[in-house]
mmCIF file of C-alpha atoms and ligand atoms in Angstrom:
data_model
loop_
_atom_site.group_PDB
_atom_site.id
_atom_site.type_symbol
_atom_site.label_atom_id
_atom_site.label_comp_id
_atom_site.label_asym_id
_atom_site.label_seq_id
_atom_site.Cartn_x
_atom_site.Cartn_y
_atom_site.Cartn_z
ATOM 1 C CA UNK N 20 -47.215 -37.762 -8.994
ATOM 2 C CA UNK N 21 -49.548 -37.023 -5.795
ATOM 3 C CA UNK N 22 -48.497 -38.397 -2.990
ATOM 4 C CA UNK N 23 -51.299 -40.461 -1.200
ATOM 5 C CA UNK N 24 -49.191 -41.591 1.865
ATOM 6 C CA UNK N 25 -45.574 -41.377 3.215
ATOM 7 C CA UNK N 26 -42.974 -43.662 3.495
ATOM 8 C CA UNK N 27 -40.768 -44.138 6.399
ATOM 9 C CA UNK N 28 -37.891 -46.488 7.658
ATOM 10 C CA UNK N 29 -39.631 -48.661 10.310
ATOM 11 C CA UNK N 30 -36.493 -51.077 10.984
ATOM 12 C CA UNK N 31 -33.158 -52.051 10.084
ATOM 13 C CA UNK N 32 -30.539 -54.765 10.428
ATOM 14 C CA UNK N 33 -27.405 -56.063 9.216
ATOM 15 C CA UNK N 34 -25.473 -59.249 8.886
ATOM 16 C CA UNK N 35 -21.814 -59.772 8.372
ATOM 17 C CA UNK N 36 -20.349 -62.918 7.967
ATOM 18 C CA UNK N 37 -17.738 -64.280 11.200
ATOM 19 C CA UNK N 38 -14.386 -64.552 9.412
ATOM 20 C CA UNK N 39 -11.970 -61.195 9.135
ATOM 21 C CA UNK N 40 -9.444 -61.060 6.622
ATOM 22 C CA UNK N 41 -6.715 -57.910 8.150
ATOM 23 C CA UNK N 42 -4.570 -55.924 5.826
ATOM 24 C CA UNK N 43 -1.962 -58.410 6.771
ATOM 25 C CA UNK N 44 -3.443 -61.023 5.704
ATOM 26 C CA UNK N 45 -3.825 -59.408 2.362
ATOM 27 C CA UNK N 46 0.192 -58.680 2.636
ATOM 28 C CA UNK N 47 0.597 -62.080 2.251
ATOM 29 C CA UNK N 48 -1.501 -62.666 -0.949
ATOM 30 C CA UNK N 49 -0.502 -59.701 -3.240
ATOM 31 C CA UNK N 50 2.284 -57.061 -3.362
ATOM 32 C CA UNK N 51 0.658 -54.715 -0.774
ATOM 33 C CA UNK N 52 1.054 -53.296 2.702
ATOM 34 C CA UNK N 53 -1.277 -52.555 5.803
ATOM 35 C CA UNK N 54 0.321 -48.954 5.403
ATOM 36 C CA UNK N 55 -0.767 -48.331 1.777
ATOM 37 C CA UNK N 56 -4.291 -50.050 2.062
ATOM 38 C CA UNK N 57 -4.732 -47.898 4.977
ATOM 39 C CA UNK N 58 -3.614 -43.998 4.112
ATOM 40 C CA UNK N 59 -5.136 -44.796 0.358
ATOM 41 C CA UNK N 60 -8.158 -46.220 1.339
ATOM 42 C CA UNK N 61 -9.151 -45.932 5.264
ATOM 43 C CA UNK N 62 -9.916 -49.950 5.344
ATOM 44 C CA UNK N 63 -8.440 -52.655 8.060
ATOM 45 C CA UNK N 64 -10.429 -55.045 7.573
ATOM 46 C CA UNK N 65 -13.476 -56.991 6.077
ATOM 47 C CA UNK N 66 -15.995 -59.761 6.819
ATOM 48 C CA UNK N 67 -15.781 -63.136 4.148
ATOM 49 C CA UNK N 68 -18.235 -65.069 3.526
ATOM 50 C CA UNK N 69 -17.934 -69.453 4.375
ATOM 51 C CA UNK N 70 -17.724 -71.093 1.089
ATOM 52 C CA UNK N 71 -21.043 -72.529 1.523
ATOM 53 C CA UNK N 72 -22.718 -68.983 2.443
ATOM 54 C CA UNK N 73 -24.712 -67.310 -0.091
ATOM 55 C CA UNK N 74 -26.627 -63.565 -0.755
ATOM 56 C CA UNK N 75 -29.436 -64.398 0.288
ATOM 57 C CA UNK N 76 -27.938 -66.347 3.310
ATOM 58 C CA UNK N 77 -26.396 -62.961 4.880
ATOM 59 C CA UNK N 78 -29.395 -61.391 3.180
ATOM 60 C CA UNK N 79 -31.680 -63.311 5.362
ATOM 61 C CA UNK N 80 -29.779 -62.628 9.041
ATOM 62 C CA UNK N 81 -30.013 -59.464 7.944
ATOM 63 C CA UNK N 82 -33.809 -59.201 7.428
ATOM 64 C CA UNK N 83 -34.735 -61.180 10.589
ATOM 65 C CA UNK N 84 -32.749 -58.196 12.728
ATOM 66 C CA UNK N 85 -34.730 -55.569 10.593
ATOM 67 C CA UNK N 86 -38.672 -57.344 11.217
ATOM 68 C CA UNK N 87 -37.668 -57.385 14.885
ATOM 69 C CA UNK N 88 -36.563 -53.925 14.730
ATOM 70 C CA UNK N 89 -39.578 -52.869 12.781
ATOM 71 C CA UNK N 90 -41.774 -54.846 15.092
ATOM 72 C CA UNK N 91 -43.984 -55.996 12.487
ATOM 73 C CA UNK N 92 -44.967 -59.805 11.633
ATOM 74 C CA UNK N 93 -42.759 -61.833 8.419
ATOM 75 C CA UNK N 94 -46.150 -62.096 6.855
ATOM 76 C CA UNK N 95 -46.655 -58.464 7.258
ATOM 77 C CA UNK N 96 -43.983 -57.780 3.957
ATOM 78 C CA UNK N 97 -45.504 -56.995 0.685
ATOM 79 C CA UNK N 98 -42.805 -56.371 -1.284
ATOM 80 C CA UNK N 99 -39.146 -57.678 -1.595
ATOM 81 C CA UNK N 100 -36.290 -55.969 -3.357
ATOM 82 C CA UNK N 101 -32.404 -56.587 -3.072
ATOM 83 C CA UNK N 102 -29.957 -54.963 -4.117
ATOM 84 C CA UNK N 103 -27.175 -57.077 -5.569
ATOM 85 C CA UNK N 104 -24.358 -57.795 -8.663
ATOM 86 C CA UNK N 105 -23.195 -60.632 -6.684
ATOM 87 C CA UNK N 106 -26.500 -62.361 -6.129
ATOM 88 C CA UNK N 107 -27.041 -66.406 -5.136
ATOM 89 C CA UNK N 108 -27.223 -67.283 -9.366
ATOM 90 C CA UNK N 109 -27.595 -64.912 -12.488
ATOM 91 C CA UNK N 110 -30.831 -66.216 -11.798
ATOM 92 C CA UNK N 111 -33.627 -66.334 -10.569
ATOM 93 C CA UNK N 112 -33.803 -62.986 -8.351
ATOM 94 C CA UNK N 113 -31.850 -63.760 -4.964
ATOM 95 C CA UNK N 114 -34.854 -61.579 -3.654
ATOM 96 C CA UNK N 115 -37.562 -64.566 -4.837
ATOM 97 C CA UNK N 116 -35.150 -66.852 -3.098
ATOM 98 C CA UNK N 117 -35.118 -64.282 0.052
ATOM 99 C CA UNK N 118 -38.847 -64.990 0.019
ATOM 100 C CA UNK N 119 -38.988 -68.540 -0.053
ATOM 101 C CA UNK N 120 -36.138 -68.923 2.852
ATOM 102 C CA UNK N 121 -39.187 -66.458 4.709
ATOM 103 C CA UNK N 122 -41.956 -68.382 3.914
ATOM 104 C CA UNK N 123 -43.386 -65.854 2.144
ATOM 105 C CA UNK N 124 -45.541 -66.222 -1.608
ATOM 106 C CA UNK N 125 -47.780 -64.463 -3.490
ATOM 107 C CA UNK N 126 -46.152 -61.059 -3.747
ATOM 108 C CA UNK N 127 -43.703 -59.145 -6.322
ATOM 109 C CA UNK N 128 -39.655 -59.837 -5.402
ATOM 110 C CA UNK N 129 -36.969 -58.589 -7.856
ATOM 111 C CA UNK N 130 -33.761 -57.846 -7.678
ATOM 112 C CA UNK N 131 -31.883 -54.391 -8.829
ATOM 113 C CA UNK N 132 -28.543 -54.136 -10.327
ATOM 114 C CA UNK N 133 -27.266 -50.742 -9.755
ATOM 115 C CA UNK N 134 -23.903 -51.438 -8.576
ATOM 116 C CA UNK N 135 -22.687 -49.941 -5.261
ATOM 117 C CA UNK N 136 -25.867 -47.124 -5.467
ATOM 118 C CA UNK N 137 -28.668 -50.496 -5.720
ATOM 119 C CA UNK N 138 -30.072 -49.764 -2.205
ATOM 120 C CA UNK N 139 -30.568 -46.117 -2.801
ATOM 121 C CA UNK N 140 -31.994 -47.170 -6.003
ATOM 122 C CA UNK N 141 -34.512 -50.200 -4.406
ATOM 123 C CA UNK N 142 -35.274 -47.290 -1.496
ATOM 124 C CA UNK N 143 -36.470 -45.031 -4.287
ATOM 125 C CA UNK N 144 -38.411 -47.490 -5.829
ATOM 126 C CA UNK N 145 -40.192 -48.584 -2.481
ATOM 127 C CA UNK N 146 -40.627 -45.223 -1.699
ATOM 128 C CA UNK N 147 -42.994 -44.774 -4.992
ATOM 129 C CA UNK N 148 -44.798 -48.311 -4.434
ATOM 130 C CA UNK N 149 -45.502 -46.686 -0.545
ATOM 131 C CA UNK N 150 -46.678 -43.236 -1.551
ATOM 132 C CA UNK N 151 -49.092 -44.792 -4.182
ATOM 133 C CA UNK N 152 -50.280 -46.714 -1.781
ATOM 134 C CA UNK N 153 -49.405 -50.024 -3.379
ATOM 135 C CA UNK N 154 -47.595 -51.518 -0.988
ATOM 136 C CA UNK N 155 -47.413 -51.446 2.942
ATOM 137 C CA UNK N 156 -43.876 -53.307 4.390
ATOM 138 C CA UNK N 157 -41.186 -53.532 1.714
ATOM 139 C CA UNK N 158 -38.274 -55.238 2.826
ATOM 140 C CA UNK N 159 -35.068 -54.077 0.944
ATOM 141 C CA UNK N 160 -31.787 -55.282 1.182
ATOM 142 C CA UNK N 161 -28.179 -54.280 0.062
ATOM 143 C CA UNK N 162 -26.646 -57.539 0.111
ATOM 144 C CA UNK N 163 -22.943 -58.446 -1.611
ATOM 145 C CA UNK N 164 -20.425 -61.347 -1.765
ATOM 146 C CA UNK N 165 -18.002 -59.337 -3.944
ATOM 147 C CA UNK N 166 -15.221 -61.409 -2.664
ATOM 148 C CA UNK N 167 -16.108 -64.627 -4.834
ATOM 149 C CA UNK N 168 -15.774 -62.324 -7.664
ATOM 150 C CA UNK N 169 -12.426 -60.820 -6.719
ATOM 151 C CA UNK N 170 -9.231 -61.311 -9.001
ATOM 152 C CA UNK N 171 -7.327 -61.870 -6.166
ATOM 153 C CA UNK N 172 -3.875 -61.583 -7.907
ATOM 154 C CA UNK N 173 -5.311 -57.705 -8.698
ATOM 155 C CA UNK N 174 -3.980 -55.653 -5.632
ATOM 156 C CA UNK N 175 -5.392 -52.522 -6.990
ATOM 157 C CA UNK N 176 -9.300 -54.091 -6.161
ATOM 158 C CA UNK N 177 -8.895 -57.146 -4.308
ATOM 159 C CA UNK N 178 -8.033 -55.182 -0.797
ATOM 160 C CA UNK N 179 -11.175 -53.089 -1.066
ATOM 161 C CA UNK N 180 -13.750 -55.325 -0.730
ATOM 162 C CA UNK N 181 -15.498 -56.970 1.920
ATOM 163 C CA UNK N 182 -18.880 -59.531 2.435
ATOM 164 C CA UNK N 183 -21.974 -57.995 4.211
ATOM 165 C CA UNK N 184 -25.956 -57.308 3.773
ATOM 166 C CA UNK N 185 -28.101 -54.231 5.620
ATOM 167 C CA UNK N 186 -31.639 -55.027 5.236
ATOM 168 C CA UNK N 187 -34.369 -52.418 5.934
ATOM 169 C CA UNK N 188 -37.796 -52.165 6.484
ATOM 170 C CA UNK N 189 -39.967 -49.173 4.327
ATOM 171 C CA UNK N 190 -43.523 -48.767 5.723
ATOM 172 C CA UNK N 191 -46.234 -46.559 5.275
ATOM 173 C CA UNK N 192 -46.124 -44.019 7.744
ATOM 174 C CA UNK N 193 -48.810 -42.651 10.276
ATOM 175 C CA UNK N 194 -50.501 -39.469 9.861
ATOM 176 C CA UNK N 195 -48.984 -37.901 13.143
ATOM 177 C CA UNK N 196 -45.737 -40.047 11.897
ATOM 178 C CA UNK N 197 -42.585 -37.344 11.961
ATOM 179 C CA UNK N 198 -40.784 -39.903 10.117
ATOM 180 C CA UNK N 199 -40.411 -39.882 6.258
ATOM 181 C CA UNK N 200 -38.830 -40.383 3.318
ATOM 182 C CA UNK N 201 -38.206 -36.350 2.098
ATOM 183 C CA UNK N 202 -36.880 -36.798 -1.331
ATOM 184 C CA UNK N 203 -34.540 -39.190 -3.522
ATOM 185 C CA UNK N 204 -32.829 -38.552 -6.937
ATOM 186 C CA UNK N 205 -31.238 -41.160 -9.017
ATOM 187 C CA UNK N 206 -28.920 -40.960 -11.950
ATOM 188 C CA UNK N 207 -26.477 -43.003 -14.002
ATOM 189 C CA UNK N 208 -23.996 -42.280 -17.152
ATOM 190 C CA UNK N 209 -24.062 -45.445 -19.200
ATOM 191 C CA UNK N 210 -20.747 -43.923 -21.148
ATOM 192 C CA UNK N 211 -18.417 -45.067 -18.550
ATOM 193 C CA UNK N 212 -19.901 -48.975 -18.212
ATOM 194 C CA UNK N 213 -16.781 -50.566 -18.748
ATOM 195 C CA UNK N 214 -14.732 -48.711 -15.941
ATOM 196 C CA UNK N 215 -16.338 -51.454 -13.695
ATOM 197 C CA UNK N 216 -17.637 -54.214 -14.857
ATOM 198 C CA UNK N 217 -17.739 -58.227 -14.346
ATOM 199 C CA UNK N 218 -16.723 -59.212 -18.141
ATOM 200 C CA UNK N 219 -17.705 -62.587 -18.460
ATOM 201 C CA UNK N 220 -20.385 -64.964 -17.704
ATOM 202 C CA UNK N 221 -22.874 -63.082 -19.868
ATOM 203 C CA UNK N 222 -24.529 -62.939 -23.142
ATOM 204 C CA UNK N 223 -21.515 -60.461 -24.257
ATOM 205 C CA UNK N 224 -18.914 -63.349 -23.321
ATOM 206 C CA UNK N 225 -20.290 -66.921 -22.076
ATOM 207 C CA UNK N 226 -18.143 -69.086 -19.930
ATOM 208 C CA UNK N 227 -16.027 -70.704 -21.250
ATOM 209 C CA UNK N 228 -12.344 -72.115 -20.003
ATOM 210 C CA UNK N 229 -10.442 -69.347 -21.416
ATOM 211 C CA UNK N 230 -12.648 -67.319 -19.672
ATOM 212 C CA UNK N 231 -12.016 -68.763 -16.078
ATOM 213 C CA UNK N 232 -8.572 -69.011 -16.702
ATOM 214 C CA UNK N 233 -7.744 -65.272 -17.856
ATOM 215 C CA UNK N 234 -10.390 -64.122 -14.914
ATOM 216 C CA UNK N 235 -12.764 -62.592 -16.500
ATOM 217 C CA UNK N 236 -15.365 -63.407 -14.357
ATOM 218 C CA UNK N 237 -14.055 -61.205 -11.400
ATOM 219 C CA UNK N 238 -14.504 -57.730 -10.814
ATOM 220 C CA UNK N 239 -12.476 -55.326 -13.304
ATOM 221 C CA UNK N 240 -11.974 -51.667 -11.999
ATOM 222 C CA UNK N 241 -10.261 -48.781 -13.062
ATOM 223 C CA UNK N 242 -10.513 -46.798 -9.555
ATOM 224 C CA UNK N 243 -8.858 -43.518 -10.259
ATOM 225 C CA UNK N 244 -10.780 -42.831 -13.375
ATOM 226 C CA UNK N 245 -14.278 -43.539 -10.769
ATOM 227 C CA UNK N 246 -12.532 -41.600 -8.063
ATOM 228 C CA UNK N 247 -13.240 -38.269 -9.182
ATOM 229 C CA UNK N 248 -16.799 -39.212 -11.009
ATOM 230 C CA UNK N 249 -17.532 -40.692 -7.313
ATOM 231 C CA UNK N 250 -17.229 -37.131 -5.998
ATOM 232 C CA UNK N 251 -18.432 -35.929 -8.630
ATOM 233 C CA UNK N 252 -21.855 -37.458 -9.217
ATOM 234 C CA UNK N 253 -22.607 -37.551 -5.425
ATOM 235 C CA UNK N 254 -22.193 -33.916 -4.841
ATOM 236 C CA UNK N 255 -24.350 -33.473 -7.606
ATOM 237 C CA UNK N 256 -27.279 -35.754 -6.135
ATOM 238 C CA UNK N 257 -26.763 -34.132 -2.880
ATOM 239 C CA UNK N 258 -27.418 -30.555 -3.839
ATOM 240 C CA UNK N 259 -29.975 -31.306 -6.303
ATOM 241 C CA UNK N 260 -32.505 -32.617 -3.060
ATOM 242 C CA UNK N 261 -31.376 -30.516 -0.997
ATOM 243 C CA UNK N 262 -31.827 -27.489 -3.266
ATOM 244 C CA UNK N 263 -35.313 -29.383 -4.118
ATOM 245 C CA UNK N 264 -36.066 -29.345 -0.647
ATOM 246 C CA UNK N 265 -34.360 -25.457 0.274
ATOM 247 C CA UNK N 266 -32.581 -26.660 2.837
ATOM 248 C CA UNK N 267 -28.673 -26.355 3.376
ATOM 249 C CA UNK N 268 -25.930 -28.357 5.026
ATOM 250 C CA UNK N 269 -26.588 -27.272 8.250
ATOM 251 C CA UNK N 270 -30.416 -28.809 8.073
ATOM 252 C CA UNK N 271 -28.947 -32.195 7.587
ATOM 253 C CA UNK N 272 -27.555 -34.137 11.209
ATOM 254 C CA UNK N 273 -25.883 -37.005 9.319
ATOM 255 C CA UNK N 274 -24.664 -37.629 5.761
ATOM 256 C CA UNK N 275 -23.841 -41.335 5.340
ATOM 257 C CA UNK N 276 -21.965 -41.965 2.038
ATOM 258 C CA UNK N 277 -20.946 -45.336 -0.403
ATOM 259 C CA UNK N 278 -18.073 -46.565 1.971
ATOM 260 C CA UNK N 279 -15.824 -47.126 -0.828
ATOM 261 C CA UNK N 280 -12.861 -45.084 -0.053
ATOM 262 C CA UNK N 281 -12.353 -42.891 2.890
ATOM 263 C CA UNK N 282 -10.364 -40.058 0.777
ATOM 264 C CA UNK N 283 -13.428 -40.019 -1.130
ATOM 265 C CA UNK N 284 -15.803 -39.366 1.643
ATOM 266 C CA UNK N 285 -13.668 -36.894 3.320
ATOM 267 C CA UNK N 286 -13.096 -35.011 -0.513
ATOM 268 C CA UNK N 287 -17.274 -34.879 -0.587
ATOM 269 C CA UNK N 288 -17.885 -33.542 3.142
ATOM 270 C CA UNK N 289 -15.153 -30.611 2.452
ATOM 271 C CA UNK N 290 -17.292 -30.438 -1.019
ATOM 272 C CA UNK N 291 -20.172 -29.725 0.628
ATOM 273 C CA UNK N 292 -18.572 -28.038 3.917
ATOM 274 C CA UNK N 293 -20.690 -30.442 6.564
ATOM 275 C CA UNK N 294 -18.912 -30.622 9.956
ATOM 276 C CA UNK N 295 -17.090 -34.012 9.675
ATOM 277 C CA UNK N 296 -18.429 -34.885 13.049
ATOM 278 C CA UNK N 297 -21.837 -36.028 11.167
ATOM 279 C CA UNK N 298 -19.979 -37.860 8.485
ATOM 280 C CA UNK N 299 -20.816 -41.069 9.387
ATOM 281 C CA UNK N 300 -17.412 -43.662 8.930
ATOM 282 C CA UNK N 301 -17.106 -47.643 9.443
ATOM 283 C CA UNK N 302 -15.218 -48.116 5.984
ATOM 284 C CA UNK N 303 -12.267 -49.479 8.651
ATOM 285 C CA UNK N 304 -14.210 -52.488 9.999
ATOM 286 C CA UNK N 305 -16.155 -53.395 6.677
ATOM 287 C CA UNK N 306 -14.000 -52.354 3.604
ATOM 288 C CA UNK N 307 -16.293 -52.075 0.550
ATOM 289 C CA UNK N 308 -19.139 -54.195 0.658
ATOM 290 C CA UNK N 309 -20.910 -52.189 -2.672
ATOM 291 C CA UNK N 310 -24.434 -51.836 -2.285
ATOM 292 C CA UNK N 311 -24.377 -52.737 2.026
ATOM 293 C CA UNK N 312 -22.648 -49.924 2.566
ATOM 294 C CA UNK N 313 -25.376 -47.340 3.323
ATOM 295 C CA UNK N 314 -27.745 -49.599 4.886
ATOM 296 C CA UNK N 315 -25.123 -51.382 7.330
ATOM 297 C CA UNK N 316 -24.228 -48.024 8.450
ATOM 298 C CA UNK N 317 -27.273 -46.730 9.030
ATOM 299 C CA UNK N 318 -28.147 -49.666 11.155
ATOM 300 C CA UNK N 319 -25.273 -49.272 12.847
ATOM 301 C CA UNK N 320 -25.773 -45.624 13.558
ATOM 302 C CA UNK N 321 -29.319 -46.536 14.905
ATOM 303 C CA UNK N 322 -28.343 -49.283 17.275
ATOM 304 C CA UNK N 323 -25.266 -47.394 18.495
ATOM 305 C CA UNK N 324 -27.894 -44.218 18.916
ATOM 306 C CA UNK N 325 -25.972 -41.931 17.294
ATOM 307 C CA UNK N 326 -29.187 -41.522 14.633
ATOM 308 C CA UNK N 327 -31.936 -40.435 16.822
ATOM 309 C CA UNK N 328 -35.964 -40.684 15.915
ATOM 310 C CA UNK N 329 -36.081 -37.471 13.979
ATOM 311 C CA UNK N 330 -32.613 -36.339 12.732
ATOM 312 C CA UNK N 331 -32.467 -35.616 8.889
ATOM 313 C CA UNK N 332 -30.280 -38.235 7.603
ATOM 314 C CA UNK N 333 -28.726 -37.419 3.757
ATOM 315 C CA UNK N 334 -27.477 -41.017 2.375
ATOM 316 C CA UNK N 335 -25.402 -40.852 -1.014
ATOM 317 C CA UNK N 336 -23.933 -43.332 -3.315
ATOM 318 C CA UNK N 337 -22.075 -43.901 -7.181
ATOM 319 C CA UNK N 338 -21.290 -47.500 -8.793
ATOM 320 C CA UNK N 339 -21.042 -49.353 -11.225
ATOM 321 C CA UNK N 340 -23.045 -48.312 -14.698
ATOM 322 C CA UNK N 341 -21.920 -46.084 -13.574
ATOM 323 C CA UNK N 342 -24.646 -44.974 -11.417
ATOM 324 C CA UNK N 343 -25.255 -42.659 -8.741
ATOM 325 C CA UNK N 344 -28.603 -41.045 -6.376
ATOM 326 C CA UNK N 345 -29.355 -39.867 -3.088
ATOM 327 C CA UNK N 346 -32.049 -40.049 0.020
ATOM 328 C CA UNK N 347 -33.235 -37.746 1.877
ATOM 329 C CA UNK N 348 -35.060 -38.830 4.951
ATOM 330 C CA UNK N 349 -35.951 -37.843 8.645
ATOM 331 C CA UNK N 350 -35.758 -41.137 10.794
HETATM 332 N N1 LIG P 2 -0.835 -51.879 -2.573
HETATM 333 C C1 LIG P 2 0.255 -51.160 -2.942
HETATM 334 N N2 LIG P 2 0.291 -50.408 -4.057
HETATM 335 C C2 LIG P 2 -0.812 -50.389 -4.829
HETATM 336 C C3 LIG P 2 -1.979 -51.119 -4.517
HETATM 337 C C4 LIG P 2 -1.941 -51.882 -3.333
HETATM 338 N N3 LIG P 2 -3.012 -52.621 -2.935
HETATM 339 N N4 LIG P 2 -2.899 -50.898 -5.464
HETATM 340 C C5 LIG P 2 -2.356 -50.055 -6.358
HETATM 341 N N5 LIG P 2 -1.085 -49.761 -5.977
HETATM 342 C C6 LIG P 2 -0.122 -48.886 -6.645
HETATM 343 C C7 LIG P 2 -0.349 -48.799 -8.142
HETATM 344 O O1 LIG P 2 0.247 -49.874 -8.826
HETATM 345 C C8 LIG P 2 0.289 -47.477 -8.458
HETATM 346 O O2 LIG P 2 1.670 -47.660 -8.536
HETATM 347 P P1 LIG P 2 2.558 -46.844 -9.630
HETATM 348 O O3 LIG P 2 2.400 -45.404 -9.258
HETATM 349 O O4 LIG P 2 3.919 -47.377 -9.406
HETATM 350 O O5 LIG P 2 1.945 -47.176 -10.945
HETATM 351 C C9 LIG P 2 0.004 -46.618 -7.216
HETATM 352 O O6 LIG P 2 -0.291 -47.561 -6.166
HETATM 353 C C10 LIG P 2 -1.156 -45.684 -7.381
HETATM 354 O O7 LIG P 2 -2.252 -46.401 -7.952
HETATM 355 P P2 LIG P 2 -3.668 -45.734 -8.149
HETATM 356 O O8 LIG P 2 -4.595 -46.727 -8.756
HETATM 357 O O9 LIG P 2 -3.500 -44.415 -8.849
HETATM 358 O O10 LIG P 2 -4.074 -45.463 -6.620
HETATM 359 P P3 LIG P 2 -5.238 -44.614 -6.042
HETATM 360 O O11 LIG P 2 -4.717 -43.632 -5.093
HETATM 361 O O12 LIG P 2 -6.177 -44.126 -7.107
HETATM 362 O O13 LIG P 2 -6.027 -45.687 -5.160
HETATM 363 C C11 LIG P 2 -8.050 -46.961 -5.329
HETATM 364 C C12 LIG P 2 -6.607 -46.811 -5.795
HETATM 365 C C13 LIG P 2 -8.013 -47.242 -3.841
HETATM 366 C C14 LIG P 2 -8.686 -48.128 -6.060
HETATM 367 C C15 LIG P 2 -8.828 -45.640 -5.598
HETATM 368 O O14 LIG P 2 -8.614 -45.237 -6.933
HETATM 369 C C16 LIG P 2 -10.308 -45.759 -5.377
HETATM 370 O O15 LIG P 2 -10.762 -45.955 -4.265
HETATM 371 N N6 LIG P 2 -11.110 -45.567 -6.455
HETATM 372 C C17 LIG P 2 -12.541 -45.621 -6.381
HETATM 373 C C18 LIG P 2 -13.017 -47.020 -6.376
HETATM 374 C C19 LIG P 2 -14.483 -47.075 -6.267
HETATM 375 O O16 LIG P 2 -15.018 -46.363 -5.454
HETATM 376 N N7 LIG P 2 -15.201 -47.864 -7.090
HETATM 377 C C20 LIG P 2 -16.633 -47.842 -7.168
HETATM 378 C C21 LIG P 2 -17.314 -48.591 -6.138
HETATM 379 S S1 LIG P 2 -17.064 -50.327 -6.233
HETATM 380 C C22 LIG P 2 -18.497 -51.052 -6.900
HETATM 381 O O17 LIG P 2 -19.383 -50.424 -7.440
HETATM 382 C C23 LIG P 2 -18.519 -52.563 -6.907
#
């Protein structure tokens, strides 16, 4: 494909929801301690969402801190895409419902369901619609409520996760523009779809009260058979752009990884032998919050100006499908 113009990130901003539930809190729901959920898995603690917040609720605080960020107009947005598997209903697309709480008609919104990796998958796909020169603003958003789909008598996945949305802007960029989107690669192995999966509620296995009762309608993982594919799979989309691109580790100034387990990131930076001082890390404040991850923490990294206009910023994720990809961009 030629490209016709660039894309760039032009804003970004994230919402998490007020209440914290602490490792000890969890200590007194399951068989568990602050001790383990810490060494095994870096987390403290995590944002819930109010029993009468939504997706595309946190979705939307989110997206009003990216359009100021961006400093572009709400009518200005083209194109909507969020990133969800725990989305307002099965349907419609929380990202046609994003639209209407904007005001906004008359424009494609759809929703991508890629697991943990679906905002490196809805960047990729803006990043096409820019360079083609379809679209001008797309607003994506990584946006999960994982905890109303946690088995919370399950202490091997109900500590991990946590409620949150990162919402970013993708915009054509200017000709003297430094800022870009350099390269992406996605990927997925369907052979390992039932290693995490939500079992119910689909056309597999309707609703029904058995269903509810044997909770089959919350998440079902089997971590340490993802742990190593994690790894794995995001090495691999790492070095593939970055070979793509012949540039090295020591070209990139921050790698921001899937903040699903902090043994994993640390495994991938030796992997790739970055200095761990540009691993970005905020898996202790937010937990897992699946496909928020990246774009929280790259929001966070801007505001805090750690990620300055210009660094080369590597972003990698894996999920469920399982699925996997990368970004390679210069802010
Ligand atoms: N508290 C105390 N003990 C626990 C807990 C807990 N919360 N959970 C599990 N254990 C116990 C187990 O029962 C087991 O005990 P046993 O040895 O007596 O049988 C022991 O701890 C070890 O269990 P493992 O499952 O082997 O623990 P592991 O070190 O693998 O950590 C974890 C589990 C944290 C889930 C890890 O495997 C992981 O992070 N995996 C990757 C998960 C992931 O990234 N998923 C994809 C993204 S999520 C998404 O896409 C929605």
């Amino acid at each position: 494909m030629s490209i016709k113009y660039y894309a760039k990130i032009s804003g970004t901003g994230m919402y998490v929801p007020d209440k914290i539930l602490t490792n000890s809190d969890l200590e007194k729901i399951v068989d568990t301690t602050d001790e383990w959920i810490r060494t095994r898995t870096g987390m403290s603690e995590r944002h819930l969402a109010a029993d009468n917040q939504a997706a595309s609720d946190l979705a939307y605080e989110a997206t009003i801190k990216a359009i100021k960020a961006a400093r572009i107009k709400t009518k200005d947005i083209d194109m909507i895409i969020v990133a969800t598997i725990s989305g307002d209903h099965p349907f419609p697309s929380t990202a046609c419902i994003l639209q209407q709480k904007l005001g906004l008609k008359d424009f494609p919104a759809f929703d991508v369901s890629a697991g943990c990796t679906g905002w490196i998958y809805a960047a990729n796909i803006a990043k096409q619609y820019i360079e083609t020169g379809v679209a001008k603003n797309i607003l994506i958003v990584g946006v999960e409520i994982l905890t109303k789909i946690t088995n919370w008598t399950d202490r091997g996945t109900c500590i991990l996760f946590g409620d949150g949305a990162g919402a970013t802007i993708i915009s054509r960029a200017g000709e003297k523009d430094i800022s870009r989107f350099i390269d992406s690669e996605l990927s997925a192995d369907g052979t390992h779809y039932d290693l995490l999966i939500q079992n119910a509620g689909g056309s597999r296995m309707p609703a029904t009260e058995e269903t509810v009762k044997e909770n089959l309608h919350t998440v079902y993982m089997e971590g340490n058979k993802i742990f190593k594919n994690a790894i794995r799979s995001m090495y691999s989309a790492c070095d593939i752009v970055l070979k793509r691109n012949h540039l090295d580790v020591h070209s990139i100034d921050w790698l921001i990884t899937h903040q699903a387990n902090l043994r994993i990131i640390q495994a991938l930076g030796k992997k790739m032998k970055i200095d761990e001082k540009k691993v970005i890390v905020n898996i202790e404040k937010y937990a897992n919050t699946s496909s928020a991850t990246i774009p929280m923490a790259l929001d966070e990294a801007i505001r805090n100006k750690k990620i300055r206009h210009g660094d080369i910023v590597l972003m990698a994720s894996f999920g469920a499908g399982l699925t996997s990809g990368s970004l390679l961009i210069r802010i």
